[in-house]
Coordinates of C-alpha atoms and ligand atoms in Angstrom, one line a residue:
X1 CA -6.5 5.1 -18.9
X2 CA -4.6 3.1 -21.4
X3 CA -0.7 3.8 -21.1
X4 CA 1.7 2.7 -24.0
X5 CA 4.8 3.5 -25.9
X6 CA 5.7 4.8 -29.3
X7 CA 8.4 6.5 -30.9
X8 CA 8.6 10.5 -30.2
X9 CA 6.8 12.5 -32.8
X10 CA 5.3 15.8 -32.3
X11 CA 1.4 15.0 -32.0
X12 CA -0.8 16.6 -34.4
X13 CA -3.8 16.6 -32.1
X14 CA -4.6 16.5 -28.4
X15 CA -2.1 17.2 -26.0
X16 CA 1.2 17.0 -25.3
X17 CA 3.5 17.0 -22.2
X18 CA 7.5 17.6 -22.3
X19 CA 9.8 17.2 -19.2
X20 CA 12.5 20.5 -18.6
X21 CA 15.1 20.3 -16.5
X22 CA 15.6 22.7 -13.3
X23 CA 16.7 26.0 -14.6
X24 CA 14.2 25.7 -17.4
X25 CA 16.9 24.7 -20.3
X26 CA 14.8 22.9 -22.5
X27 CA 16.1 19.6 -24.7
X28 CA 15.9 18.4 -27.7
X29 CA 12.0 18.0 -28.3
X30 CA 11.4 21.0 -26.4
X31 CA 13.6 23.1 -28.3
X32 CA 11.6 21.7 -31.6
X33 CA 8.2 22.6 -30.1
X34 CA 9.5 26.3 -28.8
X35 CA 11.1 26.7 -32.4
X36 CA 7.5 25.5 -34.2
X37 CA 5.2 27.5 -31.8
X38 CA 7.4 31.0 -32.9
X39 CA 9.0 30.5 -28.7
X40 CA 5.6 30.1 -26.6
X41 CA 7.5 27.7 -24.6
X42 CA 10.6 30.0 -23.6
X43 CA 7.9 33.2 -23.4
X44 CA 5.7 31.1 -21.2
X45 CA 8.0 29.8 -18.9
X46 CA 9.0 33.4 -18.2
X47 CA 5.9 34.7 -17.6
X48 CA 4.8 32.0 -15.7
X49 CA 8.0 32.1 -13.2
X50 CA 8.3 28.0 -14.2
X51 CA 11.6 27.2 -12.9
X52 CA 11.4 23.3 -13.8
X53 CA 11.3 22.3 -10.0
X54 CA 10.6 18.4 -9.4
X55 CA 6.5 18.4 -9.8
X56 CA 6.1 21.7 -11.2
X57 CA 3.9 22.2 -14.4
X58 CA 2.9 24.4 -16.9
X59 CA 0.1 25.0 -19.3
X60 CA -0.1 26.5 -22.5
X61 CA -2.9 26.3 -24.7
X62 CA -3.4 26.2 -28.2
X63 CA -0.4 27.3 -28.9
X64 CA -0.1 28.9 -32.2
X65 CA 2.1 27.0 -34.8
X66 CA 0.6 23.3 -33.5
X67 CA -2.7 21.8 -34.1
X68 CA -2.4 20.7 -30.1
X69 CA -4.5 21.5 -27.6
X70 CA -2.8 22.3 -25.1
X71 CA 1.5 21.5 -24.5
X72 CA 1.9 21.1 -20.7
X73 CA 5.8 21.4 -19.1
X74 CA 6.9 19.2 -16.5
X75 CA 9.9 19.8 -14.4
X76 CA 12.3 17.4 -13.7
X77 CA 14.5 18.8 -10.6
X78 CA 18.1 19.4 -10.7
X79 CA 19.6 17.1 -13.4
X80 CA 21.9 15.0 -11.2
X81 CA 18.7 14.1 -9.1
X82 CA 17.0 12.4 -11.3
X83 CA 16.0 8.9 -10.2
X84 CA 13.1 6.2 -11.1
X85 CA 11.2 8.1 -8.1
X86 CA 11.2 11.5 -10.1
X87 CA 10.3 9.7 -13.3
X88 CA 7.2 8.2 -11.7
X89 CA 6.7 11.4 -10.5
X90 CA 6.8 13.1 -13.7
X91 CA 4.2 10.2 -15.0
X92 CA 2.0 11.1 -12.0
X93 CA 1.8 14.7 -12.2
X94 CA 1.4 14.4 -16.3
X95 CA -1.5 12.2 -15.8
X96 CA -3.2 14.6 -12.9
X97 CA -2.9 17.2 -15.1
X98 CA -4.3 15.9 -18.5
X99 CA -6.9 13.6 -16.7
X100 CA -9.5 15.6 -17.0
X101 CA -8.4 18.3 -19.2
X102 CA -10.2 17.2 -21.9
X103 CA -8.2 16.0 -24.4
X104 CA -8.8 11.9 -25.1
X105 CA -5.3 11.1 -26.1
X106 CA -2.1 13.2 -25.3
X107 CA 1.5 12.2 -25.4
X108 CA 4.8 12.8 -23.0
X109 CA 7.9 13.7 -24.5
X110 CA 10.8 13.2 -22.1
X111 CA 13.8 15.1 -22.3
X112 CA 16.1 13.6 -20.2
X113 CA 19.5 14.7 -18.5
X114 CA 22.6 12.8 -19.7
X115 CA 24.1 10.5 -17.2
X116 CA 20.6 9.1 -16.3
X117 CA 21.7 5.8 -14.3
X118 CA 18.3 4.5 -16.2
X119 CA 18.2 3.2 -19.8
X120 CA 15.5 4.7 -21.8
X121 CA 13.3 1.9 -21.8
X122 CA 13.5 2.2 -18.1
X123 CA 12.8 5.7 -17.7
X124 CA 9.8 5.6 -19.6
X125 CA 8.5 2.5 -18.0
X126 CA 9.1 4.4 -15.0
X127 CA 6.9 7.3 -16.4
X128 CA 4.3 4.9 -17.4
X129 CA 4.0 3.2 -14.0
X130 CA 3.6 6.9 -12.0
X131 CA 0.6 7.4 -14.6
X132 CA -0.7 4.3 -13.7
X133 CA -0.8 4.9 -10.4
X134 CA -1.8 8.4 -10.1
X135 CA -4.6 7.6 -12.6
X136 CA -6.5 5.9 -10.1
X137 CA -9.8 6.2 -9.1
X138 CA -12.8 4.9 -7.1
X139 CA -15.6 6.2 -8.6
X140 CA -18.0 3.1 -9.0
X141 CA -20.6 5.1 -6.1
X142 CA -20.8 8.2 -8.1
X143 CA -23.9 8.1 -10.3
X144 CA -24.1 12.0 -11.0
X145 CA -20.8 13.1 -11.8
X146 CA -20.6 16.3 -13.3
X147 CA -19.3 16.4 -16.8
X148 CA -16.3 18.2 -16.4
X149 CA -15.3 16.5 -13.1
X150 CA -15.3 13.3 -15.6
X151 CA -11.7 11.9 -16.9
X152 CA -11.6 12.6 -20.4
X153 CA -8.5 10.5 -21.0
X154 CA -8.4 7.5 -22.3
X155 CA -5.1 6.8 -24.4
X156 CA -1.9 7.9 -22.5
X157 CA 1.6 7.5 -24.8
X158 CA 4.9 7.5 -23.3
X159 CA 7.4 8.7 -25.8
X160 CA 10.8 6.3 -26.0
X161 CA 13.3 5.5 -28.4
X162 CA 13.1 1.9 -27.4
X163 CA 9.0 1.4 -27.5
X164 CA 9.0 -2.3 -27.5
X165 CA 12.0 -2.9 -25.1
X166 CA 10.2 -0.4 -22.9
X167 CA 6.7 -2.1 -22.7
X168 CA 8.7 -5.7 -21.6
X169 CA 10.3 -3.2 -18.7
X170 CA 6.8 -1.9 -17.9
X171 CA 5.1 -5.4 -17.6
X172 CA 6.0 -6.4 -14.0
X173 CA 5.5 -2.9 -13.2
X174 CA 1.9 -2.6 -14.5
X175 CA 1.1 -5.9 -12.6
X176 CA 1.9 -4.3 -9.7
X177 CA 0.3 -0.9 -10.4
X178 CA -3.3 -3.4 -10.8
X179 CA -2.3 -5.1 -7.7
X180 CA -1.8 -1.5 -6.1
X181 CA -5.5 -0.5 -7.5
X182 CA -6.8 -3.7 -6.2
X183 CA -5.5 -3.2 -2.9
X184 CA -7.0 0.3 -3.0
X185 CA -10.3 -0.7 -4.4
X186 CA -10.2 -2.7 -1.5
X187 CA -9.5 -0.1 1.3
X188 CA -12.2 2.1 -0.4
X189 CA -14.9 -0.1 0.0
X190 CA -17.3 0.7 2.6
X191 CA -17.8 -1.6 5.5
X192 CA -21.8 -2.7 4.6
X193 CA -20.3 -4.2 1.1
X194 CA -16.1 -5.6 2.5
X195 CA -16.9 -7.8 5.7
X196 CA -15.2 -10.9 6.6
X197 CA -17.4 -13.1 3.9
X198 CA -16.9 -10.7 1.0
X199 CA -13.3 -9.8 2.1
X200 CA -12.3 -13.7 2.1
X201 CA -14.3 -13.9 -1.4
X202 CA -12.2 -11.5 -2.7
X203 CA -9.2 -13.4 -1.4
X204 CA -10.5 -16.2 -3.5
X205 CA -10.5 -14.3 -6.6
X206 CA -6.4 -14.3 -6.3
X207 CA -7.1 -18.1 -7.8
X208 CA -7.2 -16.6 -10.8
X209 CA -3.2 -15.6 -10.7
X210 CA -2.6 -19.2 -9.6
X211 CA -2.5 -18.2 -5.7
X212 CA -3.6 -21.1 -4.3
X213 CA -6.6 -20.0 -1.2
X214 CA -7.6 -21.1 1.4
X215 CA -10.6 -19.9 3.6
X216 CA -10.7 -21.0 7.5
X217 CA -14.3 -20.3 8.3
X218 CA -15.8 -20.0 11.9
X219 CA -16.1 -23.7 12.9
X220 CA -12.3 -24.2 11.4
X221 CA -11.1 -21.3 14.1
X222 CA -13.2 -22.9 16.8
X223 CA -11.9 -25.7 16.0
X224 CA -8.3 -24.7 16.3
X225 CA -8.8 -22.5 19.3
X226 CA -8.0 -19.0 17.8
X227 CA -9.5 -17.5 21.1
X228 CA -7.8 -13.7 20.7
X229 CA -9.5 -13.4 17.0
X230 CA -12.9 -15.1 18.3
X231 CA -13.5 -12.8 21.4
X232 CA -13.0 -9.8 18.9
X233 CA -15.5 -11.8 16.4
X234 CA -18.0 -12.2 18.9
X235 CA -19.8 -8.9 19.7
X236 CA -21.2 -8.8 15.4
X237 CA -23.8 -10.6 13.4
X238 CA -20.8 -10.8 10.9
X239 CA -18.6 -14.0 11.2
X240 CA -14.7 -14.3 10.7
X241 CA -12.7 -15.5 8.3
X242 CA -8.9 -16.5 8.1
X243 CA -7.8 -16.2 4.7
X244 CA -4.6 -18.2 4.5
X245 CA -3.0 -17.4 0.1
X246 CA 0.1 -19.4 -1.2
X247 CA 2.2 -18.7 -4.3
X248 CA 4.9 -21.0 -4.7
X249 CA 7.1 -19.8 -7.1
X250 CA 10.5 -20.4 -5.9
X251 CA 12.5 -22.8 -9.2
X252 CA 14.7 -25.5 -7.8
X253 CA 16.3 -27.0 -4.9
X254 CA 16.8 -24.1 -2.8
X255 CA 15.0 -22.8 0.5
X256 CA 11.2 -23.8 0.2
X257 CA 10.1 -22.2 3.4
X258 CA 8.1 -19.4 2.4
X259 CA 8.3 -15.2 3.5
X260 CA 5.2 -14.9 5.8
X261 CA 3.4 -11.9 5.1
X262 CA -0.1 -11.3 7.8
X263 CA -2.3 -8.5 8.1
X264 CA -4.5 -6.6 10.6
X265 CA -8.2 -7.5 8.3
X266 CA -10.5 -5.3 10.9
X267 CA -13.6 -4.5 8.5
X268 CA -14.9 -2.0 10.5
X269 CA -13.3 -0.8 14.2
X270 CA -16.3 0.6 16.5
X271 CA -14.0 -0.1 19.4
X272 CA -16.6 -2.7 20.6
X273 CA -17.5 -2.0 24.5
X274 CA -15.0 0.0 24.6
X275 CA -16.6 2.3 22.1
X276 CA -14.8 5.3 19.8
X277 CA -16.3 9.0 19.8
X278 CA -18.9 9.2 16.8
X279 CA -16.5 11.9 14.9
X280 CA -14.2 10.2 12.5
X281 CA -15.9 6.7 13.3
X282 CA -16.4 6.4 9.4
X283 CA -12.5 6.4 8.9
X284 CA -12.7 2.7 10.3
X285 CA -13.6 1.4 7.5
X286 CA -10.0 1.2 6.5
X287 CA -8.8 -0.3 9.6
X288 CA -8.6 -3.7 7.5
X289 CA -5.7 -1.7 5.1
X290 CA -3.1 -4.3 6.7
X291 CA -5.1 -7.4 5.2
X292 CA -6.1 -5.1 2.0
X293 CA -1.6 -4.8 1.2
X294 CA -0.8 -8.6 2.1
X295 CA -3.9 -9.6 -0.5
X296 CA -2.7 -6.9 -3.1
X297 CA 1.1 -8.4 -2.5
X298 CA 0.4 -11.4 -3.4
X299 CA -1.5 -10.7 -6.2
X300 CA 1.5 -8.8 -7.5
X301 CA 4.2 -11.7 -6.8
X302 CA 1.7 -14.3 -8.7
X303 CA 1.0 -11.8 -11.2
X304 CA 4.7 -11.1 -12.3
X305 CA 5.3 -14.6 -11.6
X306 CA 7.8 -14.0 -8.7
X307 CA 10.4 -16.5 -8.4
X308 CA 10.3 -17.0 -4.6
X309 CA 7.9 -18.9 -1.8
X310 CA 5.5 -17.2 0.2
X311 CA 2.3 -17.1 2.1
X312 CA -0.3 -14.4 2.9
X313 CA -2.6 -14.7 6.2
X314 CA -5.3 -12.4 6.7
X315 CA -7.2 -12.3 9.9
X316 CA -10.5 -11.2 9.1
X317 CA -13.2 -9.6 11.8
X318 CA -15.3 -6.7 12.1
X319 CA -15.7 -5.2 15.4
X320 CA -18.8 -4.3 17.3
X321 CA -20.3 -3.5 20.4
X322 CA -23.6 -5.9 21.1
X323 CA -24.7 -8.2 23.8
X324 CA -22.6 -11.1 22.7
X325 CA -19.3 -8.7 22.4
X326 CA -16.6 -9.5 24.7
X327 CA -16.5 -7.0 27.6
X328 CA -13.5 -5.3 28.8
X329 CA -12.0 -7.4 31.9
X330 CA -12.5 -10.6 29.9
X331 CA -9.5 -13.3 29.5
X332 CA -9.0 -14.9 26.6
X333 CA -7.2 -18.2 25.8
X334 CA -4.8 -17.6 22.4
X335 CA -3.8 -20.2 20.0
X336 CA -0.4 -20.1 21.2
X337 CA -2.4 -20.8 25.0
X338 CA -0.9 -17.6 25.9
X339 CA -3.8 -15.9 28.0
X340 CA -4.8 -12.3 27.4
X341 CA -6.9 -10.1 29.8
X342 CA -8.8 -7.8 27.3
X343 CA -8.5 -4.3 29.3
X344 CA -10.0 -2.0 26.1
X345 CA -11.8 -3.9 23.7
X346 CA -10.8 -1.3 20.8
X347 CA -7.3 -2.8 21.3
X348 CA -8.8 -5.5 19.1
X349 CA -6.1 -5.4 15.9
X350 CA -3.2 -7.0 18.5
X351 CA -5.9 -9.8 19.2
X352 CA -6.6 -10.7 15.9
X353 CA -2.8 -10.6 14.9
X354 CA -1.8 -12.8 17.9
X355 CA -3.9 -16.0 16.6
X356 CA -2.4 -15.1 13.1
X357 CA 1.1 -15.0 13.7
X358 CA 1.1 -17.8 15.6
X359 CA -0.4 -20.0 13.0
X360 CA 2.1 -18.8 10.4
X361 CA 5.0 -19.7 12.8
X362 CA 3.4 -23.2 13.7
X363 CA 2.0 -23.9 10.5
X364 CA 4.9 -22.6 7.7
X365 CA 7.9 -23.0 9.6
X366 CA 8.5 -19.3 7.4
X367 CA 12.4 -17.3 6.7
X368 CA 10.6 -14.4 8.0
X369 CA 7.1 -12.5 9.0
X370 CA 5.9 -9.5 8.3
X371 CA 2.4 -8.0 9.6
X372 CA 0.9 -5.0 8.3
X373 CA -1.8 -3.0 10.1
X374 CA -3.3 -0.2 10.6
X375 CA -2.8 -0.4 14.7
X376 CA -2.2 2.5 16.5
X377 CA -3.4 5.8 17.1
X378 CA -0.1 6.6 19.0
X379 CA 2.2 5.9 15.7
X380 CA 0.5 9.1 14.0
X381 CA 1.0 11.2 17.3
X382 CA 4.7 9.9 17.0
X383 CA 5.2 10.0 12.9
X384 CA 2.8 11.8 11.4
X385 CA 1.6 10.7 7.9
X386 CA 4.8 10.5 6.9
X387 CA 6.3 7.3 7.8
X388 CA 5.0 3.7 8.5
X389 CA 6.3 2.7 12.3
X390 CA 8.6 -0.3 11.5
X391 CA 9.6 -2.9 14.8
X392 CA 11.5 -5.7 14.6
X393 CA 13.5 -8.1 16.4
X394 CA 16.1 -8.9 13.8
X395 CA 18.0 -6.1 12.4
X396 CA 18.9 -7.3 9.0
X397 CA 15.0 -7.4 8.1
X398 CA 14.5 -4.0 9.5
X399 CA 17.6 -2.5 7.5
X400 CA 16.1 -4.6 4.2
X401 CA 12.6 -3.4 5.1
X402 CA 13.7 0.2 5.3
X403 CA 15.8 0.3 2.0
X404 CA 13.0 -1.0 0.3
X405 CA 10.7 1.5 1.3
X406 CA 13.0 4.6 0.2
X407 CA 13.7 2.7 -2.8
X408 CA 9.9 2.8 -3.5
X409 CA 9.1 6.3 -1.5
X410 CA 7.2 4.3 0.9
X411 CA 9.5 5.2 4.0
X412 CA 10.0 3.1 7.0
X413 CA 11.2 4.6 10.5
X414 CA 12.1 1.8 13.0
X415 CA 10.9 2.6 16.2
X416 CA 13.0 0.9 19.6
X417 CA 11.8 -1.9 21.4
X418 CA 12.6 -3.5 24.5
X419 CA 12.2 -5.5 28.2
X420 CA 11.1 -2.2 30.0
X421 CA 8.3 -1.6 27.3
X422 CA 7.2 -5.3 27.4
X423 CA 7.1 -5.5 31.4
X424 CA 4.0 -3.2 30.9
X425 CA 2.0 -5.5 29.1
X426 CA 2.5 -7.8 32.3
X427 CA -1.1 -8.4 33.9
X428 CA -2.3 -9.3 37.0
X429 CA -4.5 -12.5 36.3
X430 CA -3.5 -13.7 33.1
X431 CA -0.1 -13.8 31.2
X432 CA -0.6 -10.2 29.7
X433 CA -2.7 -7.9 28.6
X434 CA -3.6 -6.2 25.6
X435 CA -3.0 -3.0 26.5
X436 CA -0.1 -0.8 28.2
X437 CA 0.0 1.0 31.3
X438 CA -1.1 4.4 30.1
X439 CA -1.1 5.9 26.7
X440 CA 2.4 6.7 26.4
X441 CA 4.4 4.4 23.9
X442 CA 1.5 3.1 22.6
X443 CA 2.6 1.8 19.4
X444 CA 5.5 0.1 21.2
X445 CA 3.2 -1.9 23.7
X446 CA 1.6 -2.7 21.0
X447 CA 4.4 -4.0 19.1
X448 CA 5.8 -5.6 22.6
X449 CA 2.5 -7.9 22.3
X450 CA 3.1 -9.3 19.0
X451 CA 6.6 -10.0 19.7
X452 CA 4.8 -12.5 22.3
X453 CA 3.5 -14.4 19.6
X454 CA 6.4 -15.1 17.0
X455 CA 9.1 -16.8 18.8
X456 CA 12.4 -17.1 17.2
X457 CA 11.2 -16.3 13.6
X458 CA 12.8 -13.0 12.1
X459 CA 9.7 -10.5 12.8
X460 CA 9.1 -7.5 11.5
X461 CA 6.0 -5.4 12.6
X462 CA 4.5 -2.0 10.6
X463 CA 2.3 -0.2 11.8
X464 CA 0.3 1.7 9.2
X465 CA -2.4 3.8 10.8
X466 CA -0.9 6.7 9.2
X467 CA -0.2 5.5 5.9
X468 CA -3.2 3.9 4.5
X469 CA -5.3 6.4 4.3
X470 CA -4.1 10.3 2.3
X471 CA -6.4 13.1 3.0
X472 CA -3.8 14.8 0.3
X473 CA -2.8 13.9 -3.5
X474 CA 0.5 13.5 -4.0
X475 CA 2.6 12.2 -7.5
X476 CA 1.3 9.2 -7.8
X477 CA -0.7 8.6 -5.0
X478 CA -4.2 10.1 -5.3
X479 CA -6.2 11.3 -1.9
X480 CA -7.9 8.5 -0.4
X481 CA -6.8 4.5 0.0
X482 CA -3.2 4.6 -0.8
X483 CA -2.3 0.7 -1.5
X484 CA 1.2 1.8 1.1
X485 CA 3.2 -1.4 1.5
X486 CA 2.3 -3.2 -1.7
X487 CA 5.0 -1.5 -3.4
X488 CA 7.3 -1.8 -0.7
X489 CA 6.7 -5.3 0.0
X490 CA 7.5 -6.2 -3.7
X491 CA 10.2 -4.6 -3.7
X492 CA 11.9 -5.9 -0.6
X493 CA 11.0 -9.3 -2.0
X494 CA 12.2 -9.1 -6.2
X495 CA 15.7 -7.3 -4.2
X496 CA 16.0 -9.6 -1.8
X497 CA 14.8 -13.4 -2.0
X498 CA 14.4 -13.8 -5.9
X499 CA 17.8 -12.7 -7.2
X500 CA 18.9 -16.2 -7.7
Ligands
BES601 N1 -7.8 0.8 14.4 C1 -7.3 1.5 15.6 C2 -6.1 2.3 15.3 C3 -6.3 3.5 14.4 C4 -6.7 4.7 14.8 C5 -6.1 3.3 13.0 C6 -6.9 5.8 14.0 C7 -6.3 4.4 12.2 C8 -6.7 5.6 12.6 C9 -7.0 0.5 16.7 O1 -7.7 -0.7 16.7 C10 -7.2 1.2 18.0 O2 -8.4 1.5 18.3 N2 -6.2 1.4 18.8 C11 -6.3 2.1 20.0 C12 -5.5 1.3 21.0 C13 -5.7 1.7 22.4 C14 -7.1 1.4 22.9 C15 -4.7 1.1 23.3 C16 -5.8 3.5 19.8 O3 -4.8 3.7 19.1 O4 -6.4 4.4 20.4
MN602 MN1 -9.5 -0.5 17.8
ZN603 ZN1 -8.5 -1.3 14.9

């Protein structure tokens, strides 16, 4: 779907969508269309009980008076609500319900509420951007599509009094929109076609955006001792990578150490020895979503050419049950020489992670670290699918973290650490082991374990085994691989670290 902007006209063909406020008072261009449709719009939104609520829509078709297919209302929400978040919503919800409708082209009118803290160039590049992202999809595996389960539109215009101020406002936010997508593509992927190789190849690809790559192969991690990640490695016929991506983009003298960002890269989770129940096994495929948002992150700071210094690590494994996997009761020896008795081999995600985060501290020297994964099944009992589980052991990064992912609708809830939870990590025959005593708090034993492995930096930990994955469309996120956290992350970085 192409998005772009023009001036507002009323189309004389294909379709046409118009925002109303809450309360159904319509503005300026939908007062025109009601007055040259004989007052479809005002009849219709009686009869169809539309109220203008935040998502809410409304079809009329062929409405007499217009040579449009169809004119489609969009609530806005109460007036004084409206933010950037609603406007991406209206973009999302406009391009859900025109996507396949059939029209090619169709245009969005927006009527906007006076007193918008947005300029116009920002409210429709806001509109623009929900499109973009709703109008995803992963359809590359579907060879027999019915017809009218096919998109039919192709040409998308965002009305704006400001058209060419508002595509310069829309650029960094269509970059990340395709770095979104590409994080997505990524998650969607099945595990027989993303595996450590193809995964790292794809890493590769970020070349392209001047990311500079590089690819620690299996000898490289021998080599370095990155015993946690191998033992997980060991049980498949598929060998790990390390994906280590740098964009340097920071002007001038100031701070070169880069923002560390490392993620949980588990192709596919089996459990290993330690082996999950057949039903849901398939949903594994995603459990490399944490590697999928630091690749897509860093596609979108190189993209939009963000001024700032900072360094993606993926630890890339798949993991498998075979007679070379590791078996539960095994120690393993960590970069960091930290020993690890491996109680549950589908506790593998912490493994991999240890090795990683201790090479960003030791080889970067970084402000900060953030790791993303998809880790526990205990943060969903806890959250739900509606918040990431956030840890930390520096407040400031947590409160940043968090602001950034209401700013974005990606919300964070920080979840408590502390001495009593990490005592239960304490093992018997090694320095820890990988898993808690029972299953209670088993997002925060978790989290206790990386904290083992990043010393003094400013860590922040979030665990995303509820997010990645949406059984549920919602405005601009369609159901499946969400891309959570790209957004998030580019937004804590552009408000934080590049406002110099
Ligand atoms: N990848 C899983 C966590 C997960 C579960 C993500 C469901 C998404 C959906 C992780 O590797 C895992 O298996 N965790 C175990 C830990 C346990 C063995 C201590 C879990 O959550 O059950
Ligand atoms: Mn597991
Ligand atoms: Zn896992």
């Amino acid at each position: 779907m192409n998005v772009s902007f023009a001036k507002p006209a009323t189309p004389t063909a294909g379709a046409l969508a118009v925002t109303v406020a809450a309360g159904g008072t319509l503005g300026t261009t939908g007062k025109t269309v009601d007055d040259a449709t004989g007052g479809a719009l005002t009849r219709a939104m009686a009869a169809g009980r539309f109220a203008g609520k935040r998502e809410e829509t409304l079809t009329i078709l062929a409405p007499h008076g217009l040579e449009l297919s169809r004119i489609v209302l969009i609530g806005l929400g109460k007036a004084e609500q409206v933010d950037a978040l609603t406007l991406q919503a209206v973009g999302g919800v406009a391009a859900a319900a025109l996507e396949k409708a059939g029209d090619a082209g169709a245009a969005i009118a927006l009527d906007l509420p006076e007193g918008l803290s947005l300029s116009p160039a920002d409210a429709a590049a806001e509109v623009a951007y929900g499109a973009r992202l709703r109008g995803y999809r992963f359809d590359k595996y579907r060879t027999r599509e019915a017809k009218d389960q096919k998109p039919t539109l192709t040409d998308l215009t965002v009305q704006t009094g400001a058209p060419e101020e508002a595509a310069a406002a829309f650029a960094p936010r269509g970059a990340v929109a395709e770095a979104v997508a590409f994080t997505r593509d990524l998650v969607s992927e099945p595990a027989n076609v993303i595996y450590p190789e193809t995964l790292a190849n794809a890493c590769v690809g970020l070349s392209a955006f001047g990311v500079s790559v590089q690819v620690l192969d299996l000898p490289a991690l021998q080599k370095l001792g990155m015993g946690a990640l191998l033992g997980v490695a060991q049980g498949s016929a598929r060998e790990p990578r390390v994906v280590v991506m740098r964009w340097d983009g920071a002007p001038g003298a100031e701070d070169k150490r880069p923002l560390a960002f490392v993620g949980k890269g588990v192709t596919f989770d089996t459990g290993g020895i330690s082996i999950k129940p057949a039903a849901g096994m398939e949903d594994m495929k995603w459990d490399m979503g944490g590697s999928a948002t630091v690749i897509g992150l860093m596609r979108a700071l190189a993209a939009r050419k963000a001024r700032v210094n900072a360094v993606g690590i993926v630890g890339l494994v798949e993991n498998m049950p075979s007679g070379t996997a590791q078996r539960p009761g095994d120690v393993v020896t960590s970069l960091s020489g930290q020993t690890i008795e491996v109680i549950n081999t589908d506790a593998e995600g912490r493994l991999v992670l240890a090795d990683c985060l201790w090479y960003a501290k030791e080889t970067f020297t970084p402000r900060l670290i953030v790791d993303l994964a998809t880790l526990t099944g205990a943060i969903m009992v806890a959250l739900g699918t509606e918040y990431a589980g956030l840890f930390a052991n520096d407040d400031a990064l947590a409160a940043g973290l968090a602001a950034a992912g209401t700013a974005v609708g990606e919300p964070l809830w920080r979840m408590p650490m502390g001495d009593a939870y990490d005592k239960e990590i304490n093992s018997d025959i090694a320095d820890m082991k990988n898993t808690g005593a029972g299953r209670n708090g088993g997002s925060i034993t978790a989290a206790q374990f990386l904290k083992r492995f990043v010393g003094d930096v400013p860590w922040a930990h979030l665990d995303i085994a509820g997010m990645a994955w949406t059984k549920k469309d919602s405005a601009t996120v369609p159901k499946g691989a969400s891309g959570f956290g790209v957004r998030l992350l580019d937004r804590f970085v552009a408000d934080r670290y590049e406002t110099a």
